[in-house]
């Protein structure tokens, strides 16, 4: 079969919503796009553990400590399934880790922002996980089977995290003036970076069309961002918090909320490595990796010794 | 009632403080799977601490909550084994510290599940299932790292020499232990000592590690006299309660 006819057959399957599986033929560019997207997603889970992990030892009650620890542990689990999904495309976890540690792989820029107060743990749950869910729910129907299946589980857990975050903020909203101020200050810092999580405007997002054709992606960045703003507006009212955008208002004609312009220069700065915590996040990952090297080596050496012993025993 | 409260609170302190220490590893472990495993152990220990502190709070009454007991006491009132508060150090040291605690904890809970106190009995039964896994996990890793590479062996032996003097405290009996034992609430600590030591010796031998010769042991946890590391641990753990007292979170 020629590449053209393979490609036609592949696209036909995608169009008919038949899942592409690891052993199926797929265009190189499809594989590359998936590896890039899934590994970036996996890295985001792993880097995302750091800003939230920052508050586990300081969580304000036993219940919150357990909730946060379990949540951050879930992120590690998500990283694990996503790295496994990448492995089905022929890329090893160790190589992906290397790209992350070297700083050549991307991850979600949101995790380059600092967690400064307890309220930030709530804001991450409400806004960051909320935005992630908007992005990720459509991925449960992604054309690539292993990714779609991993996302079903990820989304279930993310939606629990989102509720947990909202509940943290709801508690603050019913608390003292100091707690209410902590809530508002945190939302002020997280709102705009959360909107940036959906990526550049559609006109600036060259890969989108192809990803939509391959059914990796189902909705455009701007569609998802709009949906997110619409949902958050109502939720912010429940929290009695003001979203920091003077242009945010209902547009009867569009049937959506209008919102102000996003500061894309900030977005690109953070993507390029100039965010408040980019270097700290990478340094923390590199430290963990370097300090864990002797442990990984020992585990391999021991497994090897054990194998030799078993062979000796058997003979 | 006050004495039982004191005893239950003491039982909670070891998993609380060790769980707090393990939280520091989350996101920084050497292998993703082991990061998850250590967080699991932390979740179990903190869950156990919570069950015990809820019981202690009920025994105390006076509107005291589990969180008051967990977060609002002065250092002197925490009665965890000093071992639990030791700084994490490298991953091998954390594992070794865990192994010693698990070895004690396993045999201790195995006896506590025969307590005449129904609540403690139920808590011990539930926790024993988890701790059985903890002990398996930490034992396997002690062996793996002890008998891994030259470097890992040296690191583990060094950690063992450092931790060893903190492993005698499990069996130091005080008046409260004796009183609770007399009432059938607490196990006899001497009766489990042999089993714990046997288990420890067996695993350390498999790990090709040498048990230090020194017999001098640290003490102080049960009487609230801690190591220098404890103040910093509490400063972090109690930060929110100190900075924002009397609020709901």
Coordinates of C-alpha atoms in Angstrom, one line a residue:
Chain A
X1 CA 0.0 0.0 0.0
X2 CA 1.2 3.5 -0.8
X3 CA 1.6 6.1 1.9
X4 CA -1.3 8.0 0.3
X5 CA -3.7 5.1 0.5
X6 CA -2.6 4.3 4.1
X7 CA -3.2 7.9 5.0
X8 CA -6.6 7.8 3.4
X9 CA -7.5 4.6 5.2
X10 CA -6.3 6.1 8.5
X11 CA -8.3 9.3 8.0
X12 CA -11.4 7.2 7.1
X13 CA -11.1 5.4 10.5
X14 CA -10.7 8.7 12.3
X15 CA -13.7 10.1 10.5
X16 CA -15.8 7.1 11.5
X17 CA -14.7 7.5 15.1
X18 CA -12.8 4.2 15.1
X19 CA -9.9 4.4 17.7
X20 CA -6.4 4.3 16.5
X21 CA -4.4 1.7 18.5
X22 CA -0.6 1.5 19.0
X23 CA 0.0 -1.2 16.4
X24 CA -2.1 0.5 13.7
X25 CA -0.5 2.5 10.9
X26 CA -0.5 6.2 11.6
X27 CA 1.1 9.2 9.8
X28 CA 4.4 10.2 11.3
X29 CA 3.1 13.7 12.0
X30 CA 0.2 12.3 13.9
X31 CA 2.5 10.2 16.1
X32 CA 4.8 13.2 16.6
X33 CA 1.8 15.5 17.5
X34 CA 0.6 12.9 20.0
X35 CA 4.0 12.4 21.6
X36 CA 4.4 16.1 21.9
X37 CA 0.9 16.7 23.4
X38 CA 0.8 13.7 25.7
X39 CA 4.3 14.2 27.0
X40 CA 3.7 17.9 27.6
X41 CA 0.6 16.8 29.5
X42 CA 2.5 14.3 31.5
X43 CA 5.2 16.8 32.3
X44 CA 2.5 19.3 33.4
X45 CA 1.2 16.7 35.9
X46 CA 4.7 16.2 37.3
X47 CA 5.7 19.9 37.5
X48 CA 2.2 20.6 38.8
X49 CA 3.0 18.6 41.9
X50 CA 5.5 21.2 43.0
X51 CA 3.4 24.3 43.5
X52 CA 0.7 22.3 45.3
X53 CA 3.2 20.2 47.1
X54 CA 4.5 23.4 48.5
X55 CA 1.5 23.6 50.9
X56 CA 1.1 19.9 52.0
X57 CA 3.3 20.4 55.1
X58 CA 1.4 23.6 56.0
X59 CA -2.2 22.6 55.2
X60 CA -4.4 24.1 57.9
X61 CA -6.2 20.9 59.1
X62 CA -5.8 17.2 59.0
X63 CA -8.6 16.9 56.6
X64 CA -7.1 19.4 54.2
X65 CA -3.7 17.9 54.6
X66 CA -5.0 14.5 53.6
X67 CA -7.0 15.9 50.8
X68 CA -4.1 17.9 49.3
X69 CA -1.6 15.0 49.7
X70 CA -4.1 12.6 48.0
X71 CA -4.6 15.2 45.2
X72 CA -0.9 15.7 44.5
X73 CA -0.4 12.0 44.6
X74 CA -3.2 11.7 41.9
X75 CA -1.2 14.1 39.8
X76 CA 1.8 11.7 40.0
X77 CA -0.6 8.9 39.0
X78 CA -1.8 10.9 36.0
X79 CA 1.8 11.5 35.0
X80 CA 2.4 7.8 35.1
X81 CA -0.5 6.9 32.9
X82 CA 0.4 9.6 30.4
X83 CA 4.0 8.5 30.2
X84 CA 2.7 5.0 29.6
X85 CA 0.5 6.3 26.8
X86 CA 3.6 7.9 25.3
X87 CA 5.4 4.5 25.6
X88 CA 2.8 3.0 23.4
X89 CA 4.0 5.4 20.7
X90 CA 7.6 4.2 21.1
X91 CA 9.1 6.9 23.4
X92 CA 10.6 5.9 26.7
X93 CA 9.8 7.7 30.0
X94 CA 13.5 8.1 30.8
X95 CA 14.0 10.1 27.5
X96 CA 11.0 12.3 28.2
X97 CA 12.3 13.0 31.7
X98 CA 15.6 14.0 30.2
X99 CA 13.9 16.5 27.9
X100 CA 12.0 17.9 30.8
X101 CA 15.0 18.2 33.0
X102 CA 17.1 19.8 30.2
X103 CA 14.4 22.3 29.7
X104 CA 13.7 21.4 26.1
X105 CA 10.2 20.0 26.7
X106 CA 7.3 22.2 27.4
X107 CA 4.7 21.9 30.2
X108 CA 1.7 24.0 31.1
X109 CA 3.0 27.5 31.9
X110 CA 0.5 27.9 34.8
X111 CA 2.7 25.9 37.0
X112 CA 5.4 28.6 36.7
X113 CA 3.3 30.8 39.0
X114 CA 3.9 30.6 42.8
X115 CA 1.6 29.4 45.5
X116 CA 1.8 32.1 48.1
X117 CA -1.2 31.5 50.3
X118 CA -3.4 28.6 51.3
X119 CA -6.1 30.2 49.1
X120 CA -3.9 29.4 46.1
X121 CA -4.5 25.7 46.7
X122 CA -8.2 26.5 46.4
X123 CA -7.7 28.7 43.3
X124 CA -5.6 26.0 41.6
X125 CA -8.4 23.5 42.2
X126 CA -11.2 25.8 41.1
X127 CA -9.6 27.7 38.2
X128 CA -6.6 25.7 37.0
X129 CA -8.2 22.3 37.4
X130 CA -11.4 23.8 36.1
X131 CA -9.6 25.0 32.9
X132 CA -7.8 21.7 32.6
X133 CA -11.1 19.8 32.7
X134 CA -12.5 22.0 29.9
X135 CA -9.5 21.0 27.8
X136 CA -9.4 17.4 28.8
X137 CA -13.0 16.2 28.7
X138 CA -13.0 16.3 24.9
X139 CA -9.7 14.3 25.0
X140 CA -11.6 11.3 26.4
X141 CA -12.9 11.0 22.8
X142 CA -9.5 11.6 21.2
X143 CA -8.8 9.4 18.2
X144 CA -5.8 7.7 19.8
X145 CA -7.1 4.9 22.0
X146 CA -4.5 4.8 24.8
X147 CA -4.7 8.5 25.3
X148 CA -8.5 8.6 25.3
X149 CA -8.7 5.8 27.8
X150 CA -6.1 7.4 30.1
X151 CA -8.1 10.7 30.0
X152 CA -11.3 9.0 31.1
X153 CA -9.6 8.2 34.4
X154 CA -7.7 11.5 34.6
X155 CA -10.9 13.5 34.1
X156 CA -12.8 11.7 36.8
X157 CA -10.1 12.6 39.3
X158 CA -9.7 16.1 38.0
X159 CA -13.4 16.8 38.5
X160 CA -13.0 15.7 42.1
X161 CA -10.0 18.0 42.5
X162 CA -12.0 20.9 41.0
X163 CA -14.8 20.4 43.5
X164 CA -12.2 20.1 46.4
X165 CA -10.6 23.4 45.3
X166 CA -14.0 25.1 45.1
X167 CA -14.9 23.9 48.5
X168 CA -11.7 25.3 50.0
X169 CA -12.6 28.7 48.5
X170 CA -16.2 28.4 49.6
X171 CA -15.0 27.8 53.2
X172 CA -12.8 31.0 52.9
X173 CA -15.7 32.9 51.5
X174 CA -17.7 32.2 54.7
X175 CA -14.8 32.9 57.0
X176 CA -13.3 36.0 58.6
X177 CA -12.4 39.2 56.7
X178 CA -8.8 38.1 56.6
X179 CA -9.9 34.8 54.9
X180 CA -12.1 36.7 52.4
X181 CA -9.3 39.0 51.5
X182 CA -7.0 36.0 51.1
X183 CA -9.5 34.5 48.7
X184 CA -9.9 37.6 46.6
X185 CA -6.2 38.3 46.4
X186 CA -5.6 34.7 45.2
X187 CA -8.3 34.8 42.5
X188 CA -6.8 38.1 41.3
X189 CA -3.5 36.4 40.7
X190 CA -4.8 33.2 39.1
X191 CA -7.6 34.4 36.9
X192 CA -5.7 35.6 33.9
X193 CA -3.1 32.9 33.9
X194 CA -6.0 30.4 33.9
X195 CA -7.5 32.0 30.8
X196 CA -4.1 31.7 29.2
X197 CA -4.1 27.9 29.8
X198 CA -6.3 27.4 26.7
X199 CA -3.4 28.6 24.5
X200 CA -3.1 31.4 21.9
X201 CA -6.1 32.7 20.1
X202 CA -7.3 30.5 17.2
X203 CA -5.8 32.7 14.6
X204 CA -2.4 32.3 16.3
X205 CA -2.7 28.5 16.8
X206 CA -1.3 27.0 13.6
X207 CA -1.5 23.3 14.7
X208 CA -5.1 23.4 15.7
X209 CA -6.6 22.7 12.3
X210 CA -4.6 19.5 11.8
X211 CA -5.3 18.3 15.3
X212 CA -9.0 18.9 14.7
X213 CA -8.9 16.9 11.5
X214 CA -7.2 14.0 13.3
X215 CA -9.7 14.3 16.1
X216 CA -7.0 14.8 18.7
X217 CA -8.6 18.1 19.4
X218 CA -12.4 18.6 19.2
X219 CA -12.8 22.3 20.1
X220 CA -10.7 25.4 19.4
X221 CA -8.8 27.2 22.1
X222 CA -11.1 30.2 21.9
X223 CA -14.3 28.1 22.1
X224 CA -13.0 26.3 25.2
X225 CA -11.8 29.6 26.8
X226 CA -15.3 31.1 26.3
X227 CA -17.0 28.2 27.8
X228 CA -14.7 28.4 30.8
X229 CA -15.4 32.1 31.3
X230 CA -19.2 31.5 31.1
X231 CA -19.0 28.8 33.8
X232 CA -16.7 30.7 36.1
X233 CA -18.9 33.8 36.1
X234 CA -21.7 32.0 37.9
X235 CA -19.3 30.2 40.3
X236 CA -17.6 33.4 41.2
X237 CA -20.9 34.7 42.4
X238 CA -21.3 31.8 44.7
X239 CA -17.9 32.6 46.2
X240 CA -18.8 36.2 46.5
X241 CA -15.5 37.1 44.7
X242 CA -14.9 39.6 41.9
X243 CA -13.2 38.3 38.8
X244 CA -10.4 40.9 38.0
X245 CA -11.7 42.0 34.7
X246 CA -13.7 45.3 34.3
X247 CA -14.8 44.3 30.8
X248 CA -16.5 41.1 31.9
X249 CA -20.1 41.4 31.1
X250 CA -23.0 39.5 29.5
X251 CA -23.4 39.8 25.8
X252 CA -27.0 39.1 24.9
X253 CA -26.4 38.9 21.2
X254 CA -23.6 36.4 21.5
X255 CA -25.2 34.5 24.4
X256 CA -21.8 34.6 26.1
X257 CA -19.8 36.7 28.5
X258 CA -17.5 39.2 26.9
X259 CA -14.1 39.5 28.6
X260 CA -11.1 41.9 28.4
X261 CA -7.9 41.4 26.3
X262 CA -5.4 38.8 27.5
X263 CA -1.9 40.0 28.1
X264 CA -0.2 37.7 25.6
X265 CA 3.2 39.2 26.2
X266 CA 3.1 37.8 29.7
X267 CA 2.0 34.4 28.3
X268 CA 4.9 34.2 25.8
X269 CA 7.4 35.4 28.5
X270 CA 6.4 32.6 30.7
X271 CA 6.5 30.1 27.9
X272 CA 10.0 31.3 27.0
X273 CA 11.1 30.6 30.6
X274 CA 10.7 34.0 32.1
X275 CA 7.9 33.3 34.6
X276 CA 8.2 33.8 38.4
X277 CA 9.1 30.1 39.0
X278 CA 10.3 28.6 35.8
X279 CA 13.9 28.1 37.0
X280 CA 12.8 26.9 40.4
X281 CA 10.5 24.3 39.0
X282 CA 13.2 22.9 36.7
X283 CA 15.8 23.0 39.5
X284 CA 13.5 21.0 41.8
X285 CA 13.0 18.4 39.1
X286 CA 16.7 18.2 38.3
X287 CA 17.5 17.9 42.0
X288 CA 15.0 15.1 42.6
X289 CA 16.3 13.3 39.5
X290 CA 20.0 13.7 40.4
X291 CA 19.6 12.8 44.0
X292 CA 17.6 9.8 43.1
X293 CA 20.1 8.4 40.7
X294 CA 21.9 6.2 43.2
X295 CA 18.5 4.8 44.3
X296 CA 17.6 3.8 40.7
X297 CA 21.1 2.4 40.1
X298 CA 20.9 0.3 43.3
X299 CA 17.5 -1.0 42.3
X300 CA 18.8 -2.2 38.9
X301 CA 22.0 -3.6 40.4
X302 CA 20.0 -5.5 43.0
X303 CA 17.6 -6.9 40.5
X304 CA 20.5 -8.1 38.4
X305 CA 22.2 -9.7 41.4
X306 CA 19.0 -11.5 42.3
X307 CA 18.6 -12.7 38.7
X308 CA 22.1 -14.2 38.8
X309 CA 21.4 -15.8 42.2
X310 CA 18.3 -17.4 40.9
X311 CA 20.1 -18.7 37.9
X312 CA 22.8 -20.1 40.1
X313 CA 20.2 -21.7 42.4
X314 CA 18.4 -23.3 39.5
X315 CA 21.5 -24.9 38.0
Chain B
X1 CA -10.1 9.4 81.6
X2 CA -7.3 11.9 81.5
X3 CA -4.7 9.2 81.4
X4 CA -6.4 7.4 78.6
X5 CA -6.7 10.6 76.7
X6 CA -2.9 11.2 77.2
X7 CA -2.2 7.6 76.0
X8 CA -4.4 7.8 72.9
X9 CA -2.9 11.2 72.0
X10 CA 0.6 9.8 72.4
X11 CA -0.3 6.9 70.1
X12 CA -1.4 9.5 67.5
X13 CA 1.8 11.5 67.7
X14 CA 4.1 9.0 66.1
X15 CA 2.1 8.6 62.9
X16 CA 1.3 12.3 62.8
X17 CA 4.9 13.4 63.0
X18 CA 6.2 10.7 60.7
X19 CA 3.4 11.4 58.2
X20 CA 4.3 15.1 58.3
X21 CA 7.9 14.2 57.5
X22 CA 6.9 11.9 54.6
X23 CA 4.7 14.7 53.1
X24 CA 8.0 16.6 52.4
X25 CA 8.9 13.9 49.8
X26 CA 5.8 14.3 47.7
X27 CA 6.9 15.4 44.2
X28 CA 10.6 14.9 45.0
X29 CA 11.0 11.2 45.0
X30 CA 13.7 9.3 43.1
X31 CA 11.2 7.3 41.0
X32 CA 7.6 8.2 40.2
X33 CA 6.2 4.9 41.4
X34 CA 8.1 5.3 44.7
X35 CA 6.9 8.8 45.1
X36 CA 3.4 7.5 44.9
X37 CA 4.1 4.7 47.3
X38 CA 5.6 6.9 49.9
X39 CA 2.6 9.3 49.7
X40 CA 0.4 6.4 50.2
X41 CA 2.2 5.5 53.4
X42 CA 1.9 9.1 54.5
X43 CA -1.8 9.1 53.8
X44 CA -2.2 5.9 55.9
X45 CA -0.2 7.3 58.8
X46 CA -2.0 10.7 58.8
X47 CA -5.3 8.8 58.5
X48 CA -4.4 6.8 61.5
X49 CA -3.3 9.9 63.4
X50 CA -6.7 11.4 62.6
X51 CA -8.7 8.4 63.8
X52 CA -6.7 8.5 67.1
X53 CA -6.9 12.2 67.6
X54 CA -10.7 12.1 67.0
X55 CA -10.9 9.6 69.7
X56 CA -8.6 11.6 72.0
X57 CA -10.7 14.7 71.4
X58 CA -13.8 12.8 72.4
X59 CA -12.1 11.6 75.5
X60 CA -11.0 15.1 76.4
X61 CA -14.4 16.7 75.7
X62 CA -14.5 20.5 76.3
X63 CA -15.2 21.2 72.7
X64 CA -11.6 20.2 71.7
X65 CA -11.1 19.1 68.1
X66 CA -8.7 16.7 66.3
X67 CA -7.1 19.8 64.8
X68 CA -6.6 21.5 68.1
X69 CA -4.7 18.5 69.2
X70 CA -2.8 18.1 66.0
X71 CA -1.8 21.7 65.5
X72 CA -2.1 23.8 68.6
X73 CA 0.0 22.1 71.2
X74 CA 3.4 23.4 72.4
X75 CA 6.4 21.2 71.4
X76 CA 6.7 19.8 74.9
X77 CA 3.3 18.1 74.7
X78 CA 4.0 16.0 71.6
X79 CA 5.1 12.6 72.6
X80 CA 6.2 10.9 69.4
X81 CA 9.3 8.8 69.2
X82 CA 12.3 11.0 68.4
X83 CA 12.9 8.7 65.4
X84 CA 9.7 10.0 63.7
X85 CA 10.8 13.6 63.7
X86 CA 14.3 13.0 62.3
X87 CA 15.0 14.9 59.2
X88 CA 14.4 12.9 56.0
X89 CA 17.9 13.0 54.7
X90 CA 18.4 11.0 51.5
X91 CA 15.8 8.6 50.3
X92 CA 17.6 5.6 51.8
X93 CA 17.7 7.3 55.3
X94 CA 13.9 7.9 55.0
X95 CA 13.4 4.3 54.0
X96 CA 15.5 3.0 56.9
X97 CA 13.7 5.3 59.4
X98 CA 10.4 4.0 58.0
X99 CA 11.6 0.4 58.3
X100 CA 12.4 0.7 62.0
X101 CA 9.1 2.4 62.7
X102 CA 7.1 -0.1 60.6
X103 CA 8.8 -3.1 62.3
X104 CA 7.7 -1.7 65.7
X105 CA 4.4 -0.5 64.5
X106 CA 3.4 -3.8 63.0
X107 CA 4.0 -5.9 66.1
X108 CA 2.6 -3.2 68.3
X109 CA -0.7 -3.0 66.4
X110 CA -0.8 -6.7 66.3
X111 CA -1.1 -6.6 70.1
X112 CA -3.2 -3.5 70.3
X113 CA -5.9 -5.3 68.4
X114 CA -6.4 -7.3 71.5
X115 CA -7.0 -4.2 73.6
X116 CA -10.0 -4.1 76.0
X117 CA -10.7 -0.7 74.6
X118 CA -13.1 -1.4 71.6
X119 CA -12.2 1.8 69.8
X120 CA -8.5 1.2 69.9
X121 CA -9.1 -2.4 68.9
X122 CA -11.0 -1.3 65.8
X123 CA -8.4 1.3 64.9
X124 CA -5.6 -1.2 65.3
X125 CA -7.4 -3.8 63.2
X126 CA -7.9 -1.3 60.3
X127 CA -4.4 0.1 60.5
X128 CA -2.7 -3.3 60.7
X129 CA -3.8 -4.1 57.2
X130 CA -2.0 -0.9 55.9
X131 CA 1.0 -1.3 58.1
X132 CA 1.6 -4.9 56.9
X133 CA 2.1 -3.4 53.5
X134 CA 4.3 -0.6 54.8
X135 CA 6.6 -3.1 56.5
X136 CA 6.8 -5.1 53.3
X137 CA 7.6 -2.1 51.2
X138 CA 10.3 -0.6 53.6
X139 CA 11.9 -4.1 54.2
X140 CA 12.2 -4.7 50.4
X141 CA 13.8 -1.3 49.9
X142 CA 16.2 -1.7 52.8
X143 CA 17.4 -4.9 51.3
X144 CA 17.5 -3.5 47.8
X145 CA 19.5 -0.5 48.8
X146 CA 21.7 -2.3 51.3
X147 CA 22.6 -5.0 48.8
X148 CA 22.5 -2.8 45.7
X149 CA 25.7 -1.0 44.6
X150 CA 28.7 -0.1 46.6
X151 CA 27.5 3.4 46.9
X152 CA 24.1 2.5 48.0
X153 CA 25.5 0.1 50.6
X154 CA 27.8 2.7 52.0
X155 CA 24.9 5.3 52.2
X156 CA 22.7 2.8 54.0
X157 CA 25.3 1.7 56.5
X158 CA 26.0 5.4 57.3
X159 CA 22.3 6.1 57.7
X160 CA 22.0 3.0 59.9
X161 CA 24.8 4.2 62.2
X162 CA 23.1 7.5 62.4
X163 CA 19.6 6.2 63.1
X164 CA 20.4 3.3 65.3
X165 CA 20.5 5.2 68.7
X166 CA 16.9 6.3 68.0
X167 CA 15.6 2.7 67.8
X168 CA 15.6 1.9 71.5
X169 CA 12.8 4.3 72.4
X170 CA 10.0 2.0 71.3
X171 CA 10.6 -0.2 74.3
X172 CA 11.2 2.4 77.0
X173 CA 8.3 1.9 79.3
X174 CA 7.0 4.7 81.5
X175 CA 4.2 5.0 84.1
X176 CA 1.5 5.7 81.6
X177 CA 2.4 2.6 79.5
X178 CA 2.3 0.5 82.7
X179 CA -1.0 1.9 83.8
X180 CA -2.6 1.4 80.4
X181 CA -1.2 -2.1 80.3
X182 CA -2.7 -2.9 83.7
X183 CA -6.1 -1.7 82.5
X184 CA -5.8 -4.0 79.5
X185 CA -5.8 -1.0 77.1
X186 CA -2.1 -1.2 76.0
X187 CA 0.1 -4.1 75.0
X188 CA 3.1 -5.1 77.1
X189 CA 6.0 -3.5 75.2
X190 CA 8.6 -6.0 76.5
X191 CA 6.5 -8.9 75.0
X192 CA 6.9 -7.5 71.4
X193 CA 10.5 -6.4 71.7
X194 CA 11.9 -9.8 70.7
X195 CA 9.8 -10.1 67.6
X196 CA 10.7 -6.6 66.5
X197 CA 14.4 -7.2 67.0
X198 CA 14.3 -10.5 65.2
X199 CA 12.6 -9.0 62.2
X200 CA 15.0 -6.0 62.2
X201 CA 18.0 -8.3 62.4
X202 CA 16.7 -10.6 59.7
X203 CA 16.2 -7.8 57.2
X204 CA 19.4 -6.0 58.0
X205 CA 21.3 -9.2 57.5
X206 CA 19.7 -9.8 54.1
X207 CA 20.6 -6.2 53.3
X208 CA 24.2 -7.0 54.1
X209 CA 24.2 -4.2 56.7
X210 CA 26.0 -4.4 60.0
X211 CA 24.1 -3.6 63.2
X212 CA 26.1 -1.0 65.1
X213 CA 27.7 -2.2 68.3
X214 CA 26.7 0.7 70.4
X215 CA 23.9 0.0 72.9
X216 CA 23.4 3.5 74.1
X217 CA 20.0 4.7 73.1
X218 CA 18.4 8.2 72.7
X219 CA 15.3 9.0 74.7
X220 CA 13.0 11.9 75.3
X221 CA 10.0 11.6 73.0
X222 CA 7.7 10.2 75.6
X223 CA 8.5 13.0 78.0
X224 CA 8.3 15.7 75.3
X225 CA 12.0 16.4 75.2
X226 CA 12.7 16.5 71.4
X227 CA 15.5 16.9 69.0
X228 CA 16.5 20.2 67.5
X229 CA 14.7 19.2 64.3
X230 CA 11.2 19.2 66.0
X231 CA 10.8 23.0 66.4
X232 CA 11.2 23.5 62.7
X233 CA 8.9 20.7 61.8
X234 CA 6.2 22.2 64.1
X235 CA 6.9 25.7 62.8
X236 CA 5.9 24.5 59.4
X237 CA 3.1 22.2 60.4
X238 CA 1.5 24.8 62.8
X239 CA 2.1 27.8 60.5
X240 CA -1.6 28.4 59.6
X241 CA -2.9 28.0 63.2
X242 CA -0.2 30.4 64.5
X243 CA -0.6 33.0 61.7
X244 CA -4.4 32.8 61.6
X245 CA -5.7 31.5 65.0
X246 CA -9.3 30.3 65.6
X247 CA -10.5 30.1 62.0
X248 CA -12.2 27.4 60.0
X249 CA -10.5 26.0 56.9

